[in-house]
mmCIF file of C-alpha atoms and ligand atoms in Angstrom:
data_model
loop_
_atom_site.group_PDB
_atom_site.id
_atom_site.type_symbol
_atom_site.label_atom_id
_atom_site.label_comp_id
_atom_site.label_asym_id
_atom_site.label_seq_id
_atom_site.Cartn_x
_atom_site.Cartn_y
_atom_site.Cartn_z
ATOM 1 C CA MET U 167 93.314 122.896 97.011
ATOM 2 C CA LYS U 168 94.450 121.859 100.234
ATOM 3 C CA LEU U 169 94.027 125.013 103.014
ATOM 4 C CA SER U 170 97.652 126.239 104.236
ATOM 5 C CA LEU U 171 97.993 127.107 107.829
ATOM 6 C CA SER U 172 97.989 130.760 106.954
ATOM 7 C CA HIS U 173 94.692 130.339 106.040
ATOM 8 C CA TYR U 174 93.490 128.064 108.481
ATOM 9 C CA LEU U 175 94.727 130.320 111.153
ATOM 10 C CA ILE U 176 93.274 133.503 109.160
ATOM 11 C CA ARG U 177 90.031 131.660 109.434
ATOM 12 C CA CYS U 178 90.087 130.626 113.414
ATOM 13 C CA GLU U 179 90.440 134.067 113.451
ATOM 14 C CA ARG U 180 87.233 135.075 111.646
ATOM 15 C CA GLU U 181 85.209 132.202 112.965
ATOM 16 C CA HIS U 182 86.399 131.498 116.246
ATOM 17 C CA GLY U 183 87.911 135.089 117.369
ATOM 18 C CA ILE U 184 91.280 133.934 117.658
ATOM 19 C CA GLU U 185 93.866 136.790 118.628
ATOM 20 C CA SER U 186 95.493 138.241 115.372
ATOM 21 C CA ASP U 187 98.875 138.056 117.948
ATOM 22 C CA LEU U 188 98.033 134.118 118.767
ATOM 23 C CA ARG U 189 98.203 133.618 114.837
ATOM 24 C CA LEU U 190 101.226 135.508 114.331
ATOM 25 C CA LEU U 191 102.899 133.758 116.793
ATOM 26 C CA LEU U 192 102.144 130.951 115.649
ATOM 27 C CA GLU U 193 103.813 131.729 112.066
ATOM 28 C CA THR U 194 106.434 131.992 113.955
ATOM 29 C CA VAL U 195 106.694 128.903 115.312
ATOM 30 C CA ALA U 196 105.870 127.404 111.578
ATOM 31 C CA ARG U 197 108.384 129.129 109.761
ATOM 32 C CA ALA U 198 110.824 127.718 112.729
ATOM 33 C CA CYS U 199 109.930 124.451 112.701
ATOM 34 C CA LYS U 200 110.446 124.887 108.923
ATOM 35 C CA SER U 201 114.200 125.806 108.989
ATOM 36 C CA ILE U 202 114.749 122.706 111.567
ATOM 37 C CA SER U 203 113.466 120.543 109.708
ATOM 38 C CA HIS U 204 115.574 121.355 107.003
ATOM 39 C CA ALA U 205 118.588 120.995 109.213
ATOM 40 C CA VAL U 206 117.354 118.103 110.752
ATOM 41 C CA ASN U 207 117.311 116.880 106.524
ATOM 42 C CA LYS U 208 120.422 117.803 105.823
ATOM 43 C CA GLY U 209 121.848 115.260 108.899
ATOM 44 C CA ALA U 210 125.648 114.695 108.991
ATOM 45 C CA LEU U 211 125.864 116.721 105.160
ATOM 46 C CA GLY U 212 124.830 119.588 107.599
ATOM 47 C CA ASN U 213 127.221 118.573 110.559
ATOM 48 C CA VAL U 214 124.521 118.940 113.050
ATOM 49 C CA LEU U 215 124.929 115.243 114.820
ATOM 50 C CA GLY U 216 125.916 113.812 117.466
ATOM 51 C CA SER U 217 126.694 116.039 120.911
ATOM 52 C CA THR U 218 127.991 119.431 121.875
ATOM 53 C CA GLY U 219 129.858 117.843 125.324
ATOM 54 C CA THR U 220 126.936 119.885 126.957
ATOM 55 C CA ILE U 221 125.060 118.904 129.763
ATOM 56 C CA ASN U 222 121.675 120.657 130.361
ATOM 57 C CA VAL U 223 119.502 121.592 133.138
ATOM 58 C CA GLN U 224 117.816 117.936 132.831
ATOM 59 C CA GLY U 225 120.771 116.354 133.177
ATOM 60 C CA GLU U 226 120.987 115.264 130.003
ATOM 61 C CA ALA U 227 123.917 115.401 127.400
ATOM 62 C CA GLN U 228 123.068 117.510 124.730
ATOM 63 C CA LYS U 229 123.079 116.949 120.890
ATOM 64 C CA LYS U 230 124.247 119.407 118.592
ATOM 65 C CA LEU U 231 120.191 119.889 116.677
ATOM 66 C CA ASP U 232 118.904 120.135 120.850
ATOM 67 C CA VAL U 233 121.191 123.011 121.103
ATOM 68 C CA LEU U 234 120.800 124.824 117.362
ATOM 69 C CA SER U 235 116.898 124.035 117.441
ATOM 70 C CA ASN U 236 116.727 125.386 120.535
ATOM 71 C CA GLU U 237 118.850 128.497 118.977
ATOM 72 C CA ILE U 238 115.996 129.104 115.938
ATOM 73 C CA LEU U 239 113.448 128.509 117.849
ATOM 74 C CA PHE U 240 114.274 131.337 120.184
ATOM 75 C CA GLU U 241 115.831 133.661 117.814
ATOM 76 C CA ALA U 242 112.831 133.388 115.673
ATOM 77 C CA ASN U 243 110.492 134.585 117.988
ATOM 78 C CA CYS U 244 112.299 136.920 120.831
ATOM 79 C CA TRP U 245 111.658 139.950 117.796
ATOM 80 C CA GLY U 246 107.847 139.974 116.741
ATOM 81 C CA GLY U 247 106.682 141.739 119.837
ATOM 82 C CA TYR U 248 104.358 138.881 120.533
ATOM 83 C CA LEU U 249 105.866 137.493 123.581
ATOM 84 C CA ALA U 250 106.890 138.328 127.794
ATOM 85 C CA GLY U 251 108.772 135.080 127.430
ATOM 86 C CA MET U 252 110.361 131.720 126.616
ATOM 87 C CA ALA U 253 110.750 129.046 128.508
ATOM 88 C CA SER U 254 112.971 125.799 126.967
ATOM 89 C CA GLU U 255 113.623 121.952 128.317
ATOM 90 C CA GLU U 256 116.758 123.005 127.071
ATOM 91 C CA MET U 257 117.247 126.593 129.165
ATOM 92 C CA ASP U 258 117.660 126.604 132.859
ATOM 93 C CA GLY U 259 114.912 129.415 133.551
ATOM 94 C CA PRO U 260 112.508 131.864 131.824
ATOM 95 C CA VAL U 261 114.774 133.458 129.123
ATOM 96 C CA GLY U 262 113.340 137.335 128.215
ATOM 97 C CA ILE U 263 112.424 139.209 125.379
ATOM 98 C CA PRO U 264 116.018 141.097 124.565
ATOM 99 C CA LEU U 265 115.285 144.845 125.178
ATOM 100 C CA ALA U 266 115.875 146.003 122.049
ATOM 101 C CA TYR U 267 112.454 144.961 121.487
ATOM 102 C CA PRO U 268 108.958 145.015 122.185
ATOM 103 C CA ARG U 269 107.120 142.471 124.844
ATOM 104 C CA GLY U 270 104.119 141.182 123.833
ATOM 105 C CA LYS U 271 100.947 139.525 125.985
ATOM 106 C CA TYR U 272 101.932 135.852 125.463
ATOM 107 C CA LEU U 273 104.127 133.157 126.743
ATOM 108 C CA LEU U 274 106.075 130.050 125.023
ATOM 109 C CA LEU U 275 107.313 127.196 126.268
ATOM 110 C CA PHE U 276 108.903 124.569 123.997
ATOM 111 C CA ASP U 277 110.754 120.996 123.684
ATOM 112 C CA PRO U 278 112.663 122.428 120.716
ATOM 113 C CA LEU U 279 114.064 118.702 119.366
ATOM 114 C CA ASP U 280 112.045 115.778 121.188
ATOM 115 C CA GLY U 281 113.776 112.413 120.811
ATOM 116 C CA SER U 282 116.613 113.095 121.292
ATOM 117 C CA SER U 283 118.109 109.501 121.443
ATOM 118 C CA ASN U 284 116.840 109.243 118.185
ATOM 119 C CA ILE U 285 118.751 111.701 116.106
ATOM 120 C CA ASP U 286 121.836 109.874 115.206
ATOM 121 C CA VAL U 287 119.612 106.678 114.233
ATOM 122 C CA ASN U 288 117.690 108.653 111.816
ATOM 123 C CA VAL U 289 114.489 107.556 113.629
ATOM 124 C CA SER U 290 111.276 110.271 113.714
ATOM 125 C CA ILE U 291 112.097 112.958 116.093
ATOM 126 C CA GLY U 292 109.853 116.632 116.362
ATOM 127 C CA THR U 293 109.653 119.793 117.829
ATOM 128 C CA ILE U 294 107.221 120.154 121.443
ATOM 129 C CA PHE U 295 105.097 123.811 122.133
ATOM 130 C CA SER U 296 102.747 125.433 123.818
ATOM 131 C CA VAL U 297 101.278 128.836 123.977
ATOM 132 C CA LEU U 298 99.840 130.449 127.597
ATOM 133 C CA ARG U 299 98.687 134.038 128.623
ATOM 134 C CA SER U 300 101.385 136.099 130.179
ATOM 135 C CA PRO U 301 99.948 137.871 133.611
ATOM 136 C CA SER U 302 101.635 140.786 132.528
ATOM 137 C CA SER U 303 102.867 142.340 129.360
ATOM 138 C CA GLU U 304 104.461 144.804 131.023
ATOM 139 C CA GLU U 305 107.802 143.108 132.510
ATOM 140 C CA ASP U 306 109.607 140.426 131.192
ATOM 141 C CA ALA U 307 107.987 136.818 132.767
ATOM 142 C CA GLY U 308 109.509 134.611 135.624
ATOM 143 C CA GLU U 309 108.855 131.520 136.046
ATOM 144 C CA ALA U 310 105.810 132.386 137.955
ATOM 145 C CA ALA U 311 103.841 133.766 135.176
ATOM 146 C CA PHE U 312 104.663 130.226 133.641
ATOM 147 C CA MET U 313 103.314 127.919 136.360
ATOM 148 C CA GLN U 314 99.857 127.649 135.023
ATOM 149 C CA GLN U 315 97.820 124.091 134.881
ATOM 150 C CA GLY U 316 97.546 122.854 131.979
ATOM 151 C CA THR U 317 93.961 124.037 130.870
ATOM 152 C CA ARG U 318 95.249 127.753 130.542
ATOM 153 C CA GLN U 319 96.971 126.570 127.406
ATOM 154 C CA MET U 320 95.874 128.698 124.288
ATOM 155 C CA CYS U 321 97.142 126.591 122.381
ATOM 156 C CA ALA U 322 99.235 123.618 121.798
ATOM 157 C CA GLY U 323 101.588 121.334 118.342
ATOM 158 C CA TYR U 324 104.168 119.245 117.363
ATOM 159 C CA THR U 325 105.837 118.727 114.014
ATOM 160 C CA VAL U 326 107.113 115.620 113.345
ATOM 161 C CA TYR U 327 110.588 115.275 111.472
ATOM 162 C CA GLY U 328 110.239 111.761 110.163
ATOM 163 C CA PRO U 329 109.337 110.490 106.318
ATOM 164 C CA GLN U 330 106.948 114.223 105.950
ATOM 165 C CA THR U 331 107.354 116.795 108.502
ATOM 166 C CA LEU U 332 104.105 117.088 109.792
ATOM 167 C CA LEU U 333 102.717 119.712 111.987
ATOM 168 C CA VAL U 334 99.798 118.761 114.122
ATOM 169 C CA LEU U 335 98.050 122.026 115.978
ATOM 170 C CA SER U 336 95.274 122.246 118.312
ATOM 171 C CA VAL U 337 93.761 126.508 119.072
ATOM 172 C CA GLY U 338 91.340 124.949 121.338
ATOM 173 C CA HIS U 339 88.979 123.782 117.868
ATOM 174 C CA GLY U 340 89.984 120.327 117.563
ATOM 175 C CA VAL U 341 92.854 118.757 115.956
ATOM 176 C CA GLN U 342 94.846 119.649 112.935
ATOM 177 C CA VAL U 343 97.406 118.245 110.644
ATOM 178 C CA PHE U 344 99.704 120.163 107.919
ATOM 179 C CA THR U 345 102.545 118.431 105.766
ATOM 180 C CA LEU U 346 105.276 120.327 105.063
ATOM 181 C CA ASP U 347 104.923 120.613 100.971
ATOM 182 C CA ARG U 348 109.191 120.881 100.244
ATOM 183 C CA ASP U 349 107.796 122.409 97.016
ATOM 184 C CA THR U 350 106.378 125.652 97.892
ATOM 185 C CA GLY U 351 107.718 125.817 101.895
ATOM 186 C CA SER U 352 103.834 126.048 103.139
ATOM 187 C CA PHE U 353 102.516 123.781 105.280
ATOM 188 C CA LEU U 354 99.525 122.333 104.033
ATOM 189 C CA MET U 355 96.339 120.884 105.365
ATOM 190 C CA THR U 356 96.064 117.052 104.964
ATOM 191 C CA GLN U 357 93.925 116.217 107.951
ATOM 192 C CA SER U 358 91.124 118.303 109.945
ATOM 193 C CA ASN U 359 89.462 117.434 113.468
ATOM 194 C CA VAL U 360 91.364 114.512 114.781
ATOM 195 C CA ARG U 361 89.489 112.075 116.184
ATOM 196 C CA ILE U 362 91.646 109.272 118.623
ATOM 197 C CA PRO U 363 89.400 105.969 118.940
ATOM 198 C CA ALA U 364 87.758 104.849 122.484
ATOM 199 C CA ASP U 365 89.073 101.825 122.218
ATOM 200 C CA THR U 366 92.452 99.879 120.402
ATOM 201 C CA ARG U 367 94.251 96.850 121.182
ATOM 202 C CA GLU U 368 97.756 98.762 120.609
ATOM 203 C CA PHE U 369 100.176 100.123 123.412
ATOM 204 C CA ALA U 370 103.252 101.872 123.545
ATOM 205 C CA ILE U 371 105.793 101.439 126.749
ATOM 206 C CA ASN U 372 109.131 100.577 127.168
ATOM 207 C CA MET U 373 109.079 97.287 128.883
ATOM 208 C CA SER U 374 112.395 97.115 129.911
ATOM 209 C CA ASN U 375 111.458 99.161 133.072
ATOM 210 C CA VAL U 376 109.683 96.861 133.733
ATOM 211 C CA ARG U 377 110.827 95.633 137.119
ATOM 212 C CA HIS U 378 110.154 100.065 138.471
ATOM 213 C CA TRP U 379 106.410 99.800 138.399
ATOM 214 C CA ASP U 380 104.017 100.428 140.347
ATOM 215 C CA ALA U 381 101.283 97.458 141.450
ATOM 216 C CA PRO U 382 98.680 99.359 138.938
ATOM 217 C CA VAL U 383 100.644 99.939 136.166
ATOM 218 C CA ARG U 384 102.105 96.007 136.543
ATOM 219 C CA ARG U 385 98.526 95.196 137.172
ATOM 220 C CA TYR U 386 97.327 96.934 133.355
ATOM 221 C CA VAL U 387 100.619 95.637 131.236
ATOM 222 C CA ASP U 388 100.468 91.789 132.608
ATOM 223 C CA GLU U 389 96.795 92.139 131.128
ATOM 224 C CA LEU U 390 97.899 93.251 128.000
ATOM 225 C CA LEU U 391 100.283 90.763 127.379
ATOM 226 C CA ALA U 392 98.090 87.182 128.223
ATOM 227 C CA GLY U 393 96.281 88.468 125.629
ATOM 228 C CA ARG U 394 93.220 86.414 124.429
ATOM 229 C CA THR U 395 93.316 84.062 127.147
ATOM 230 C CA GLY U 396 93.888 86.681 129.599
ATOM 231 C CA PRO U 397 91.318 88.681 131.489
ATOM 232 C CA ARG U 398 91.091 91.281 128.128
ATOM 233 C CA GLY U 399 89.980 88.043 125.816
ATOM 234 C CA VAL U 400 91.783 90.003 122.347
ATOM 235 C CA ASP U 401 96.091 89.647 121.720
ATOM 236 C CA PHE U 402 97.284 93.350 122.323
ATOM 237 C CA ASN U 403 100.285 94.955 120.012
ATOM 238 C CA MET U 404 103.243 96.892 121.572
ATOM 239 C CA ARG U 405 104.632 99.946 119.636
ATOM 240 C CA TRP U 406 108.236 101.736 121.340
ATOM 241 C CA VAL U 407 109.321 104.584 118.789
ATOM 242 C CA ALA U 408 111.089 106.219 121.787
ATOM 243 C CA SER U 409 110.625 109.698 120.528
ATOM 244 C CA MET U 410 107.282 110.945 122.363
ATOM 245 C CA VAL U 411 105.706 112.809 119.101
ATOM 246 C CA ALA U 412 105.887 110.066 117.162
ATOM 247 C CA ASP U 413 104.054 107.762 119.544
ATOM 248 C CA VAL U 414 101.654 110.119 119.795
ATOM 249 C CA HIS U 415 101.227 110.934 116.317
ATOM 250 C CA ARG U 416 100.606 106.663 115.730
ATOM 251 C CA ILE U 417 97.648 107.296 118.486
ATOM 252 C CA MET U 418 96.311 110.122 116.677
ATOM 253 C CA THR U 419 96.153 108.514 113.876
ATOM 254 C CA ARG U 420 95.210 104.839 114.360
ATOM 255 C CA GLY U 421 94.134 104.735 118.357
ATOM 256 C CA GLY U 422 96.364 103.285 121.372
ATOM 257 C CA ILE U 423 97.752 103.925 124.558
ATOM 258 C CA PHE U 424 100.987 105.954 125.556
ATOM 259 C CA MET U 425 102.556 105.216 128.734
ATOM 260 C CA TYR U 426 105.484 106.910 130.933
ATOM 261 C CA PRO U 427 104.470 106.002 134.427
ATOM 262 C CA ARG U 428 106.544 107.371 137.606
ATOM 263 C CA ASP U 429 109.159 104.213 138.729
ATOM 264 C CA ALA U 430 111.500 103.150 141.748
ATOM 265 C CA ARG U 431 114.625 104.584 139.447
ATOM 266 C CA ASP U 432 113.951 108.106 141.199
ATOM 267 C CA PRO U 433 111.634 108.239 143.756
ATOM 268 C CA THR U 434 111.778 112.159 144.204
ATOM 269 C CA ARG U 435 110.662 112.100 140.458
ATOM 270 C CA ALA U 436 107.787 112.078 139.401
ATOM 271 C CA GLY U 437 108.639 110.571 136.281
ATOM 272 C CA ARG U 438 110.218 111.078 133.076
ATOM 273 C CA LEU U 439 108.618 113.205 130.890
ATOM 274 C CA ARG U 440 108.435 116.880 131.618
ATOM 275 C CA LEU U 441 105.584 118.453 132.195
ATOM 276 C CA MET U 442 104.911 121.789 130.522
ATOM 277 C CA TYR U 443 107.444 121.029 127.629
ATOM 278 C CA GLU U 444 105.186 117.479 126.886
ATOM 279 C CA GLY U 445 102.494 116.426 129.432
ATOM 280 C CA ASN U 446 100.664 119.618 128.632
ATOM 281 C CA PRO U 447 100.522 120.135 125.146
ATOM 282 C CA MET U 448 100.020 116.494 124.285
ATOM 283 C CA ALA U 449 97.051 115.912 126.672
ATOM 284 C CA TYR U 450 95.955 119.138 125.335
ATOM 285 C CA LEU U 451 95.883 118.218 122.413
ATOM 286 C CA ILE U 452 94.789 114.119 122.974
ATOM 287 C CA GLU U 453 92.302 115.808 124.918
ATOM 288 C CA GLN U 454 91.182 117.665 121.354
ATOM 289 C CA ALA U 455 91.298 114.839 119.565
ATOM 290 C CA GLY U 456 88.567 113.294 121.952
ATOM 291 C CA GLY U 457 91.040 111.182 123.998
ATOM 292 C CA ALA U 458 92.409 111.287 127.733
ATOM 293 C CA ALA U 459 95.820 112.141 129.081
ATOM 294 C CA THR U 460 96.133 111.244 133.422
ATOM 295 C CA ASN U 461 99.279 111.131 135.598
ATOM 296 C CA GLY U 462 97.536 107.614 136.780
ATOM 297 C CA GLU U 463 95.518 109.867 139.287
ATOM 298 C CA ARG U 464 94.135 112.273 137.228
ATOM 299 C CA ARG U 465 94.368 115.044 134.566
ATOM 300 C CA ILE U 466 97.406 116.179 133.800
ATOM 301 C CA LEU U 467 95.900 119.180 132.617
ATOM 302 C CA GLU U 468 94.689 120.306 135.958
ATOM 303 C CA ILE U 469 97.941 119.361 138.112
ATOM 304 C CA GLN U 470 99.078 123.117 139.644
ATOM 305 C CA PRO U 471 102.567 122.782 138.806
ATOM 306 C CA ALA U 472 105.262 124.119 141.102
ATOM 307 C CA THR U 473 108.596 123.998 138.803
ATOM 308 C CA LEU U 474 109.103 124.898 135.047
ATOM 309 C CA HIS U 475 111.433 121.411 134.861
ATOM 310 C CA GLU U 476 109.391 119.178 136.912
ATOM 311 C CA ARG U 477 108.550 116.020 135.724
ATOM 312 C CA VAL U 478 104.772 113.753 135.258
ATOM 313 C CA ALA U 479 103.710 110.287 134.961
ATOM 314 C CA VAL U 480 101.849 109.913 131.562
ATOM 315 C CA PHE U 481 99.328 108.261 130.502
ATOM 316 C CA LEU U 482 97.430 109.321 127.215
ATOM 317 C CA GLY U 483 95.353 107.510 124.202
ATOM 318 C CA SER U 484 91.929 105.798 123.558
ATOM 319 C CA ARG U 485 90.521 107.322 125.767
ATOM 320 C CA ASN U 486 88.686 103.857 127.024
ATOM 321 C CA GLU U 487 92.047 102.371 128.085
ATOM 322 C CA VAL U 488 93.511 105.136 129.836
ATOM 323 C CA GLU U 489 90.158 104.798 132.429
ATOM 324 C CA ARG U 490 90.743 101.359 132.792
ATOM 325 C CA VAL U 491 94.677 102.341 134.170
ATOM 326 C CA THR U 492 93.657 105.202 135.815
ATOM 327 C CA GLY U 493 90.992 103.804 137.395
ATOM 328 C CA TYR U 494 93.862 100.565 138.409
ATOM 329 C CA HIS U 495 95.470 102.835 140.104
ATOM 330 C CA ASN U 496 92.818 104.968 142.271
ATOM 331 C CA ALA U 497 91.287 101.681 143.167
HETATM 332 O O1 F6P S 643 113.226 113.032 126.835
HETATM 333 C C1 F6P S 643 111.937 112.399 126.745
HETATM 334 C C2 F6P S 643 112.030 111.571 125.285
HETATM 335 O O2 F6P S 643 112.979 111.342 125.160
HETATM 336 C C3 F6P S 643 110.107 111.183 125.098
HETATM 337 O O3 F6P S 643 110.488 111.707 123.359
HETATM 338 C C4 F6P S 643 110.125 109.723 124.938
HETATM 339 O O4 F6P S 643 109.247 109.331 124.300
HETATM 340 C C5 F6P S 643 110.939 108.978 126.267
HETATM 341 O O5 F6P S 643 112.118 110.435 126.240
HETATM 342 C C6 F6P S 643 111.853 107.470 125.573
HETATM 343 O O6 F6P S 643 112.485 107.473 127.009
HETATM 344 P P1 F6P S 643 113.281 105.997 126.835
HETATM 345 O O7 F6P S 643 114.743 106.049 126.441
HETATM 346 O O8 F6P S 643 112.788 105.287 128.006
HETATM 347 O O9 F6P S 643 112.813 104.997 126.253
#
């Protein structure tokens, strides 16, 4: 019989001493993700496709599912008593716990619906989340409380709403994959201790931005494109879903390197992806699976955040490739 998420988390509590409140928080997040999965599956029948006509804090047009997923996660997590605050890619600043409910010791961060451009075209999308310890459970967490390095994350995970709904989770003891069983409504473990191969012949990058890249990224990608007759001496294949969850999940499954570098379109931005909602949780999971994750120069998990919505360049996946492209930056 397959192990359920609940059973796995109880085991982690007994064997690795994870706190019971953290376990209960993760059960709540997983429940919320099931509701999001349900809404995603309904699509046009649930009137959840299309835009709201509003712009989020990132300056991006919000989709109905962005807003709905954000509400589902917030409402599911505000009353349990486990959190001192939440921060979401879709909200301007940290959100406190309503006064009616007790405060807890954790901070929850999430990108409620990653890969928004794929919502309306029925391509895989997902939710990304991570948990930090709150410096204080006495008062609502302000932005400063969230400004912790990724190494301080207590756990991280993502769901993929694709042909199957998957929950990929690490509580600091490797990466486990759970598949949603729609008959029973349970997440059941379908892969344990995921390991990313150190070598790969597959890369993921939005090639349409090539003219904006820095020299080290161009050099690295040019070498991949040159294939068997180039300096690498082998052919490489390319995949780009344009949903980070789906691209990262492919790497979790068979290796690869994912890149979203900083580029010259907006030199004030360190990249497109968000450090707190995308970079840090994914870097944590990738490292837990034996891969590497850098911003081109150093470990993403060691970056000291300065603001909640800051951006980061991302190079993650199979260790030897991430080390190579990082080496080109640091040469
Ligand atoms: O905003 C995040 C995101 O949708 C990621 O999920 C994805 O990797 C990336 O943006 C796609 O970017 P682009 O539109 O440049 O392909």
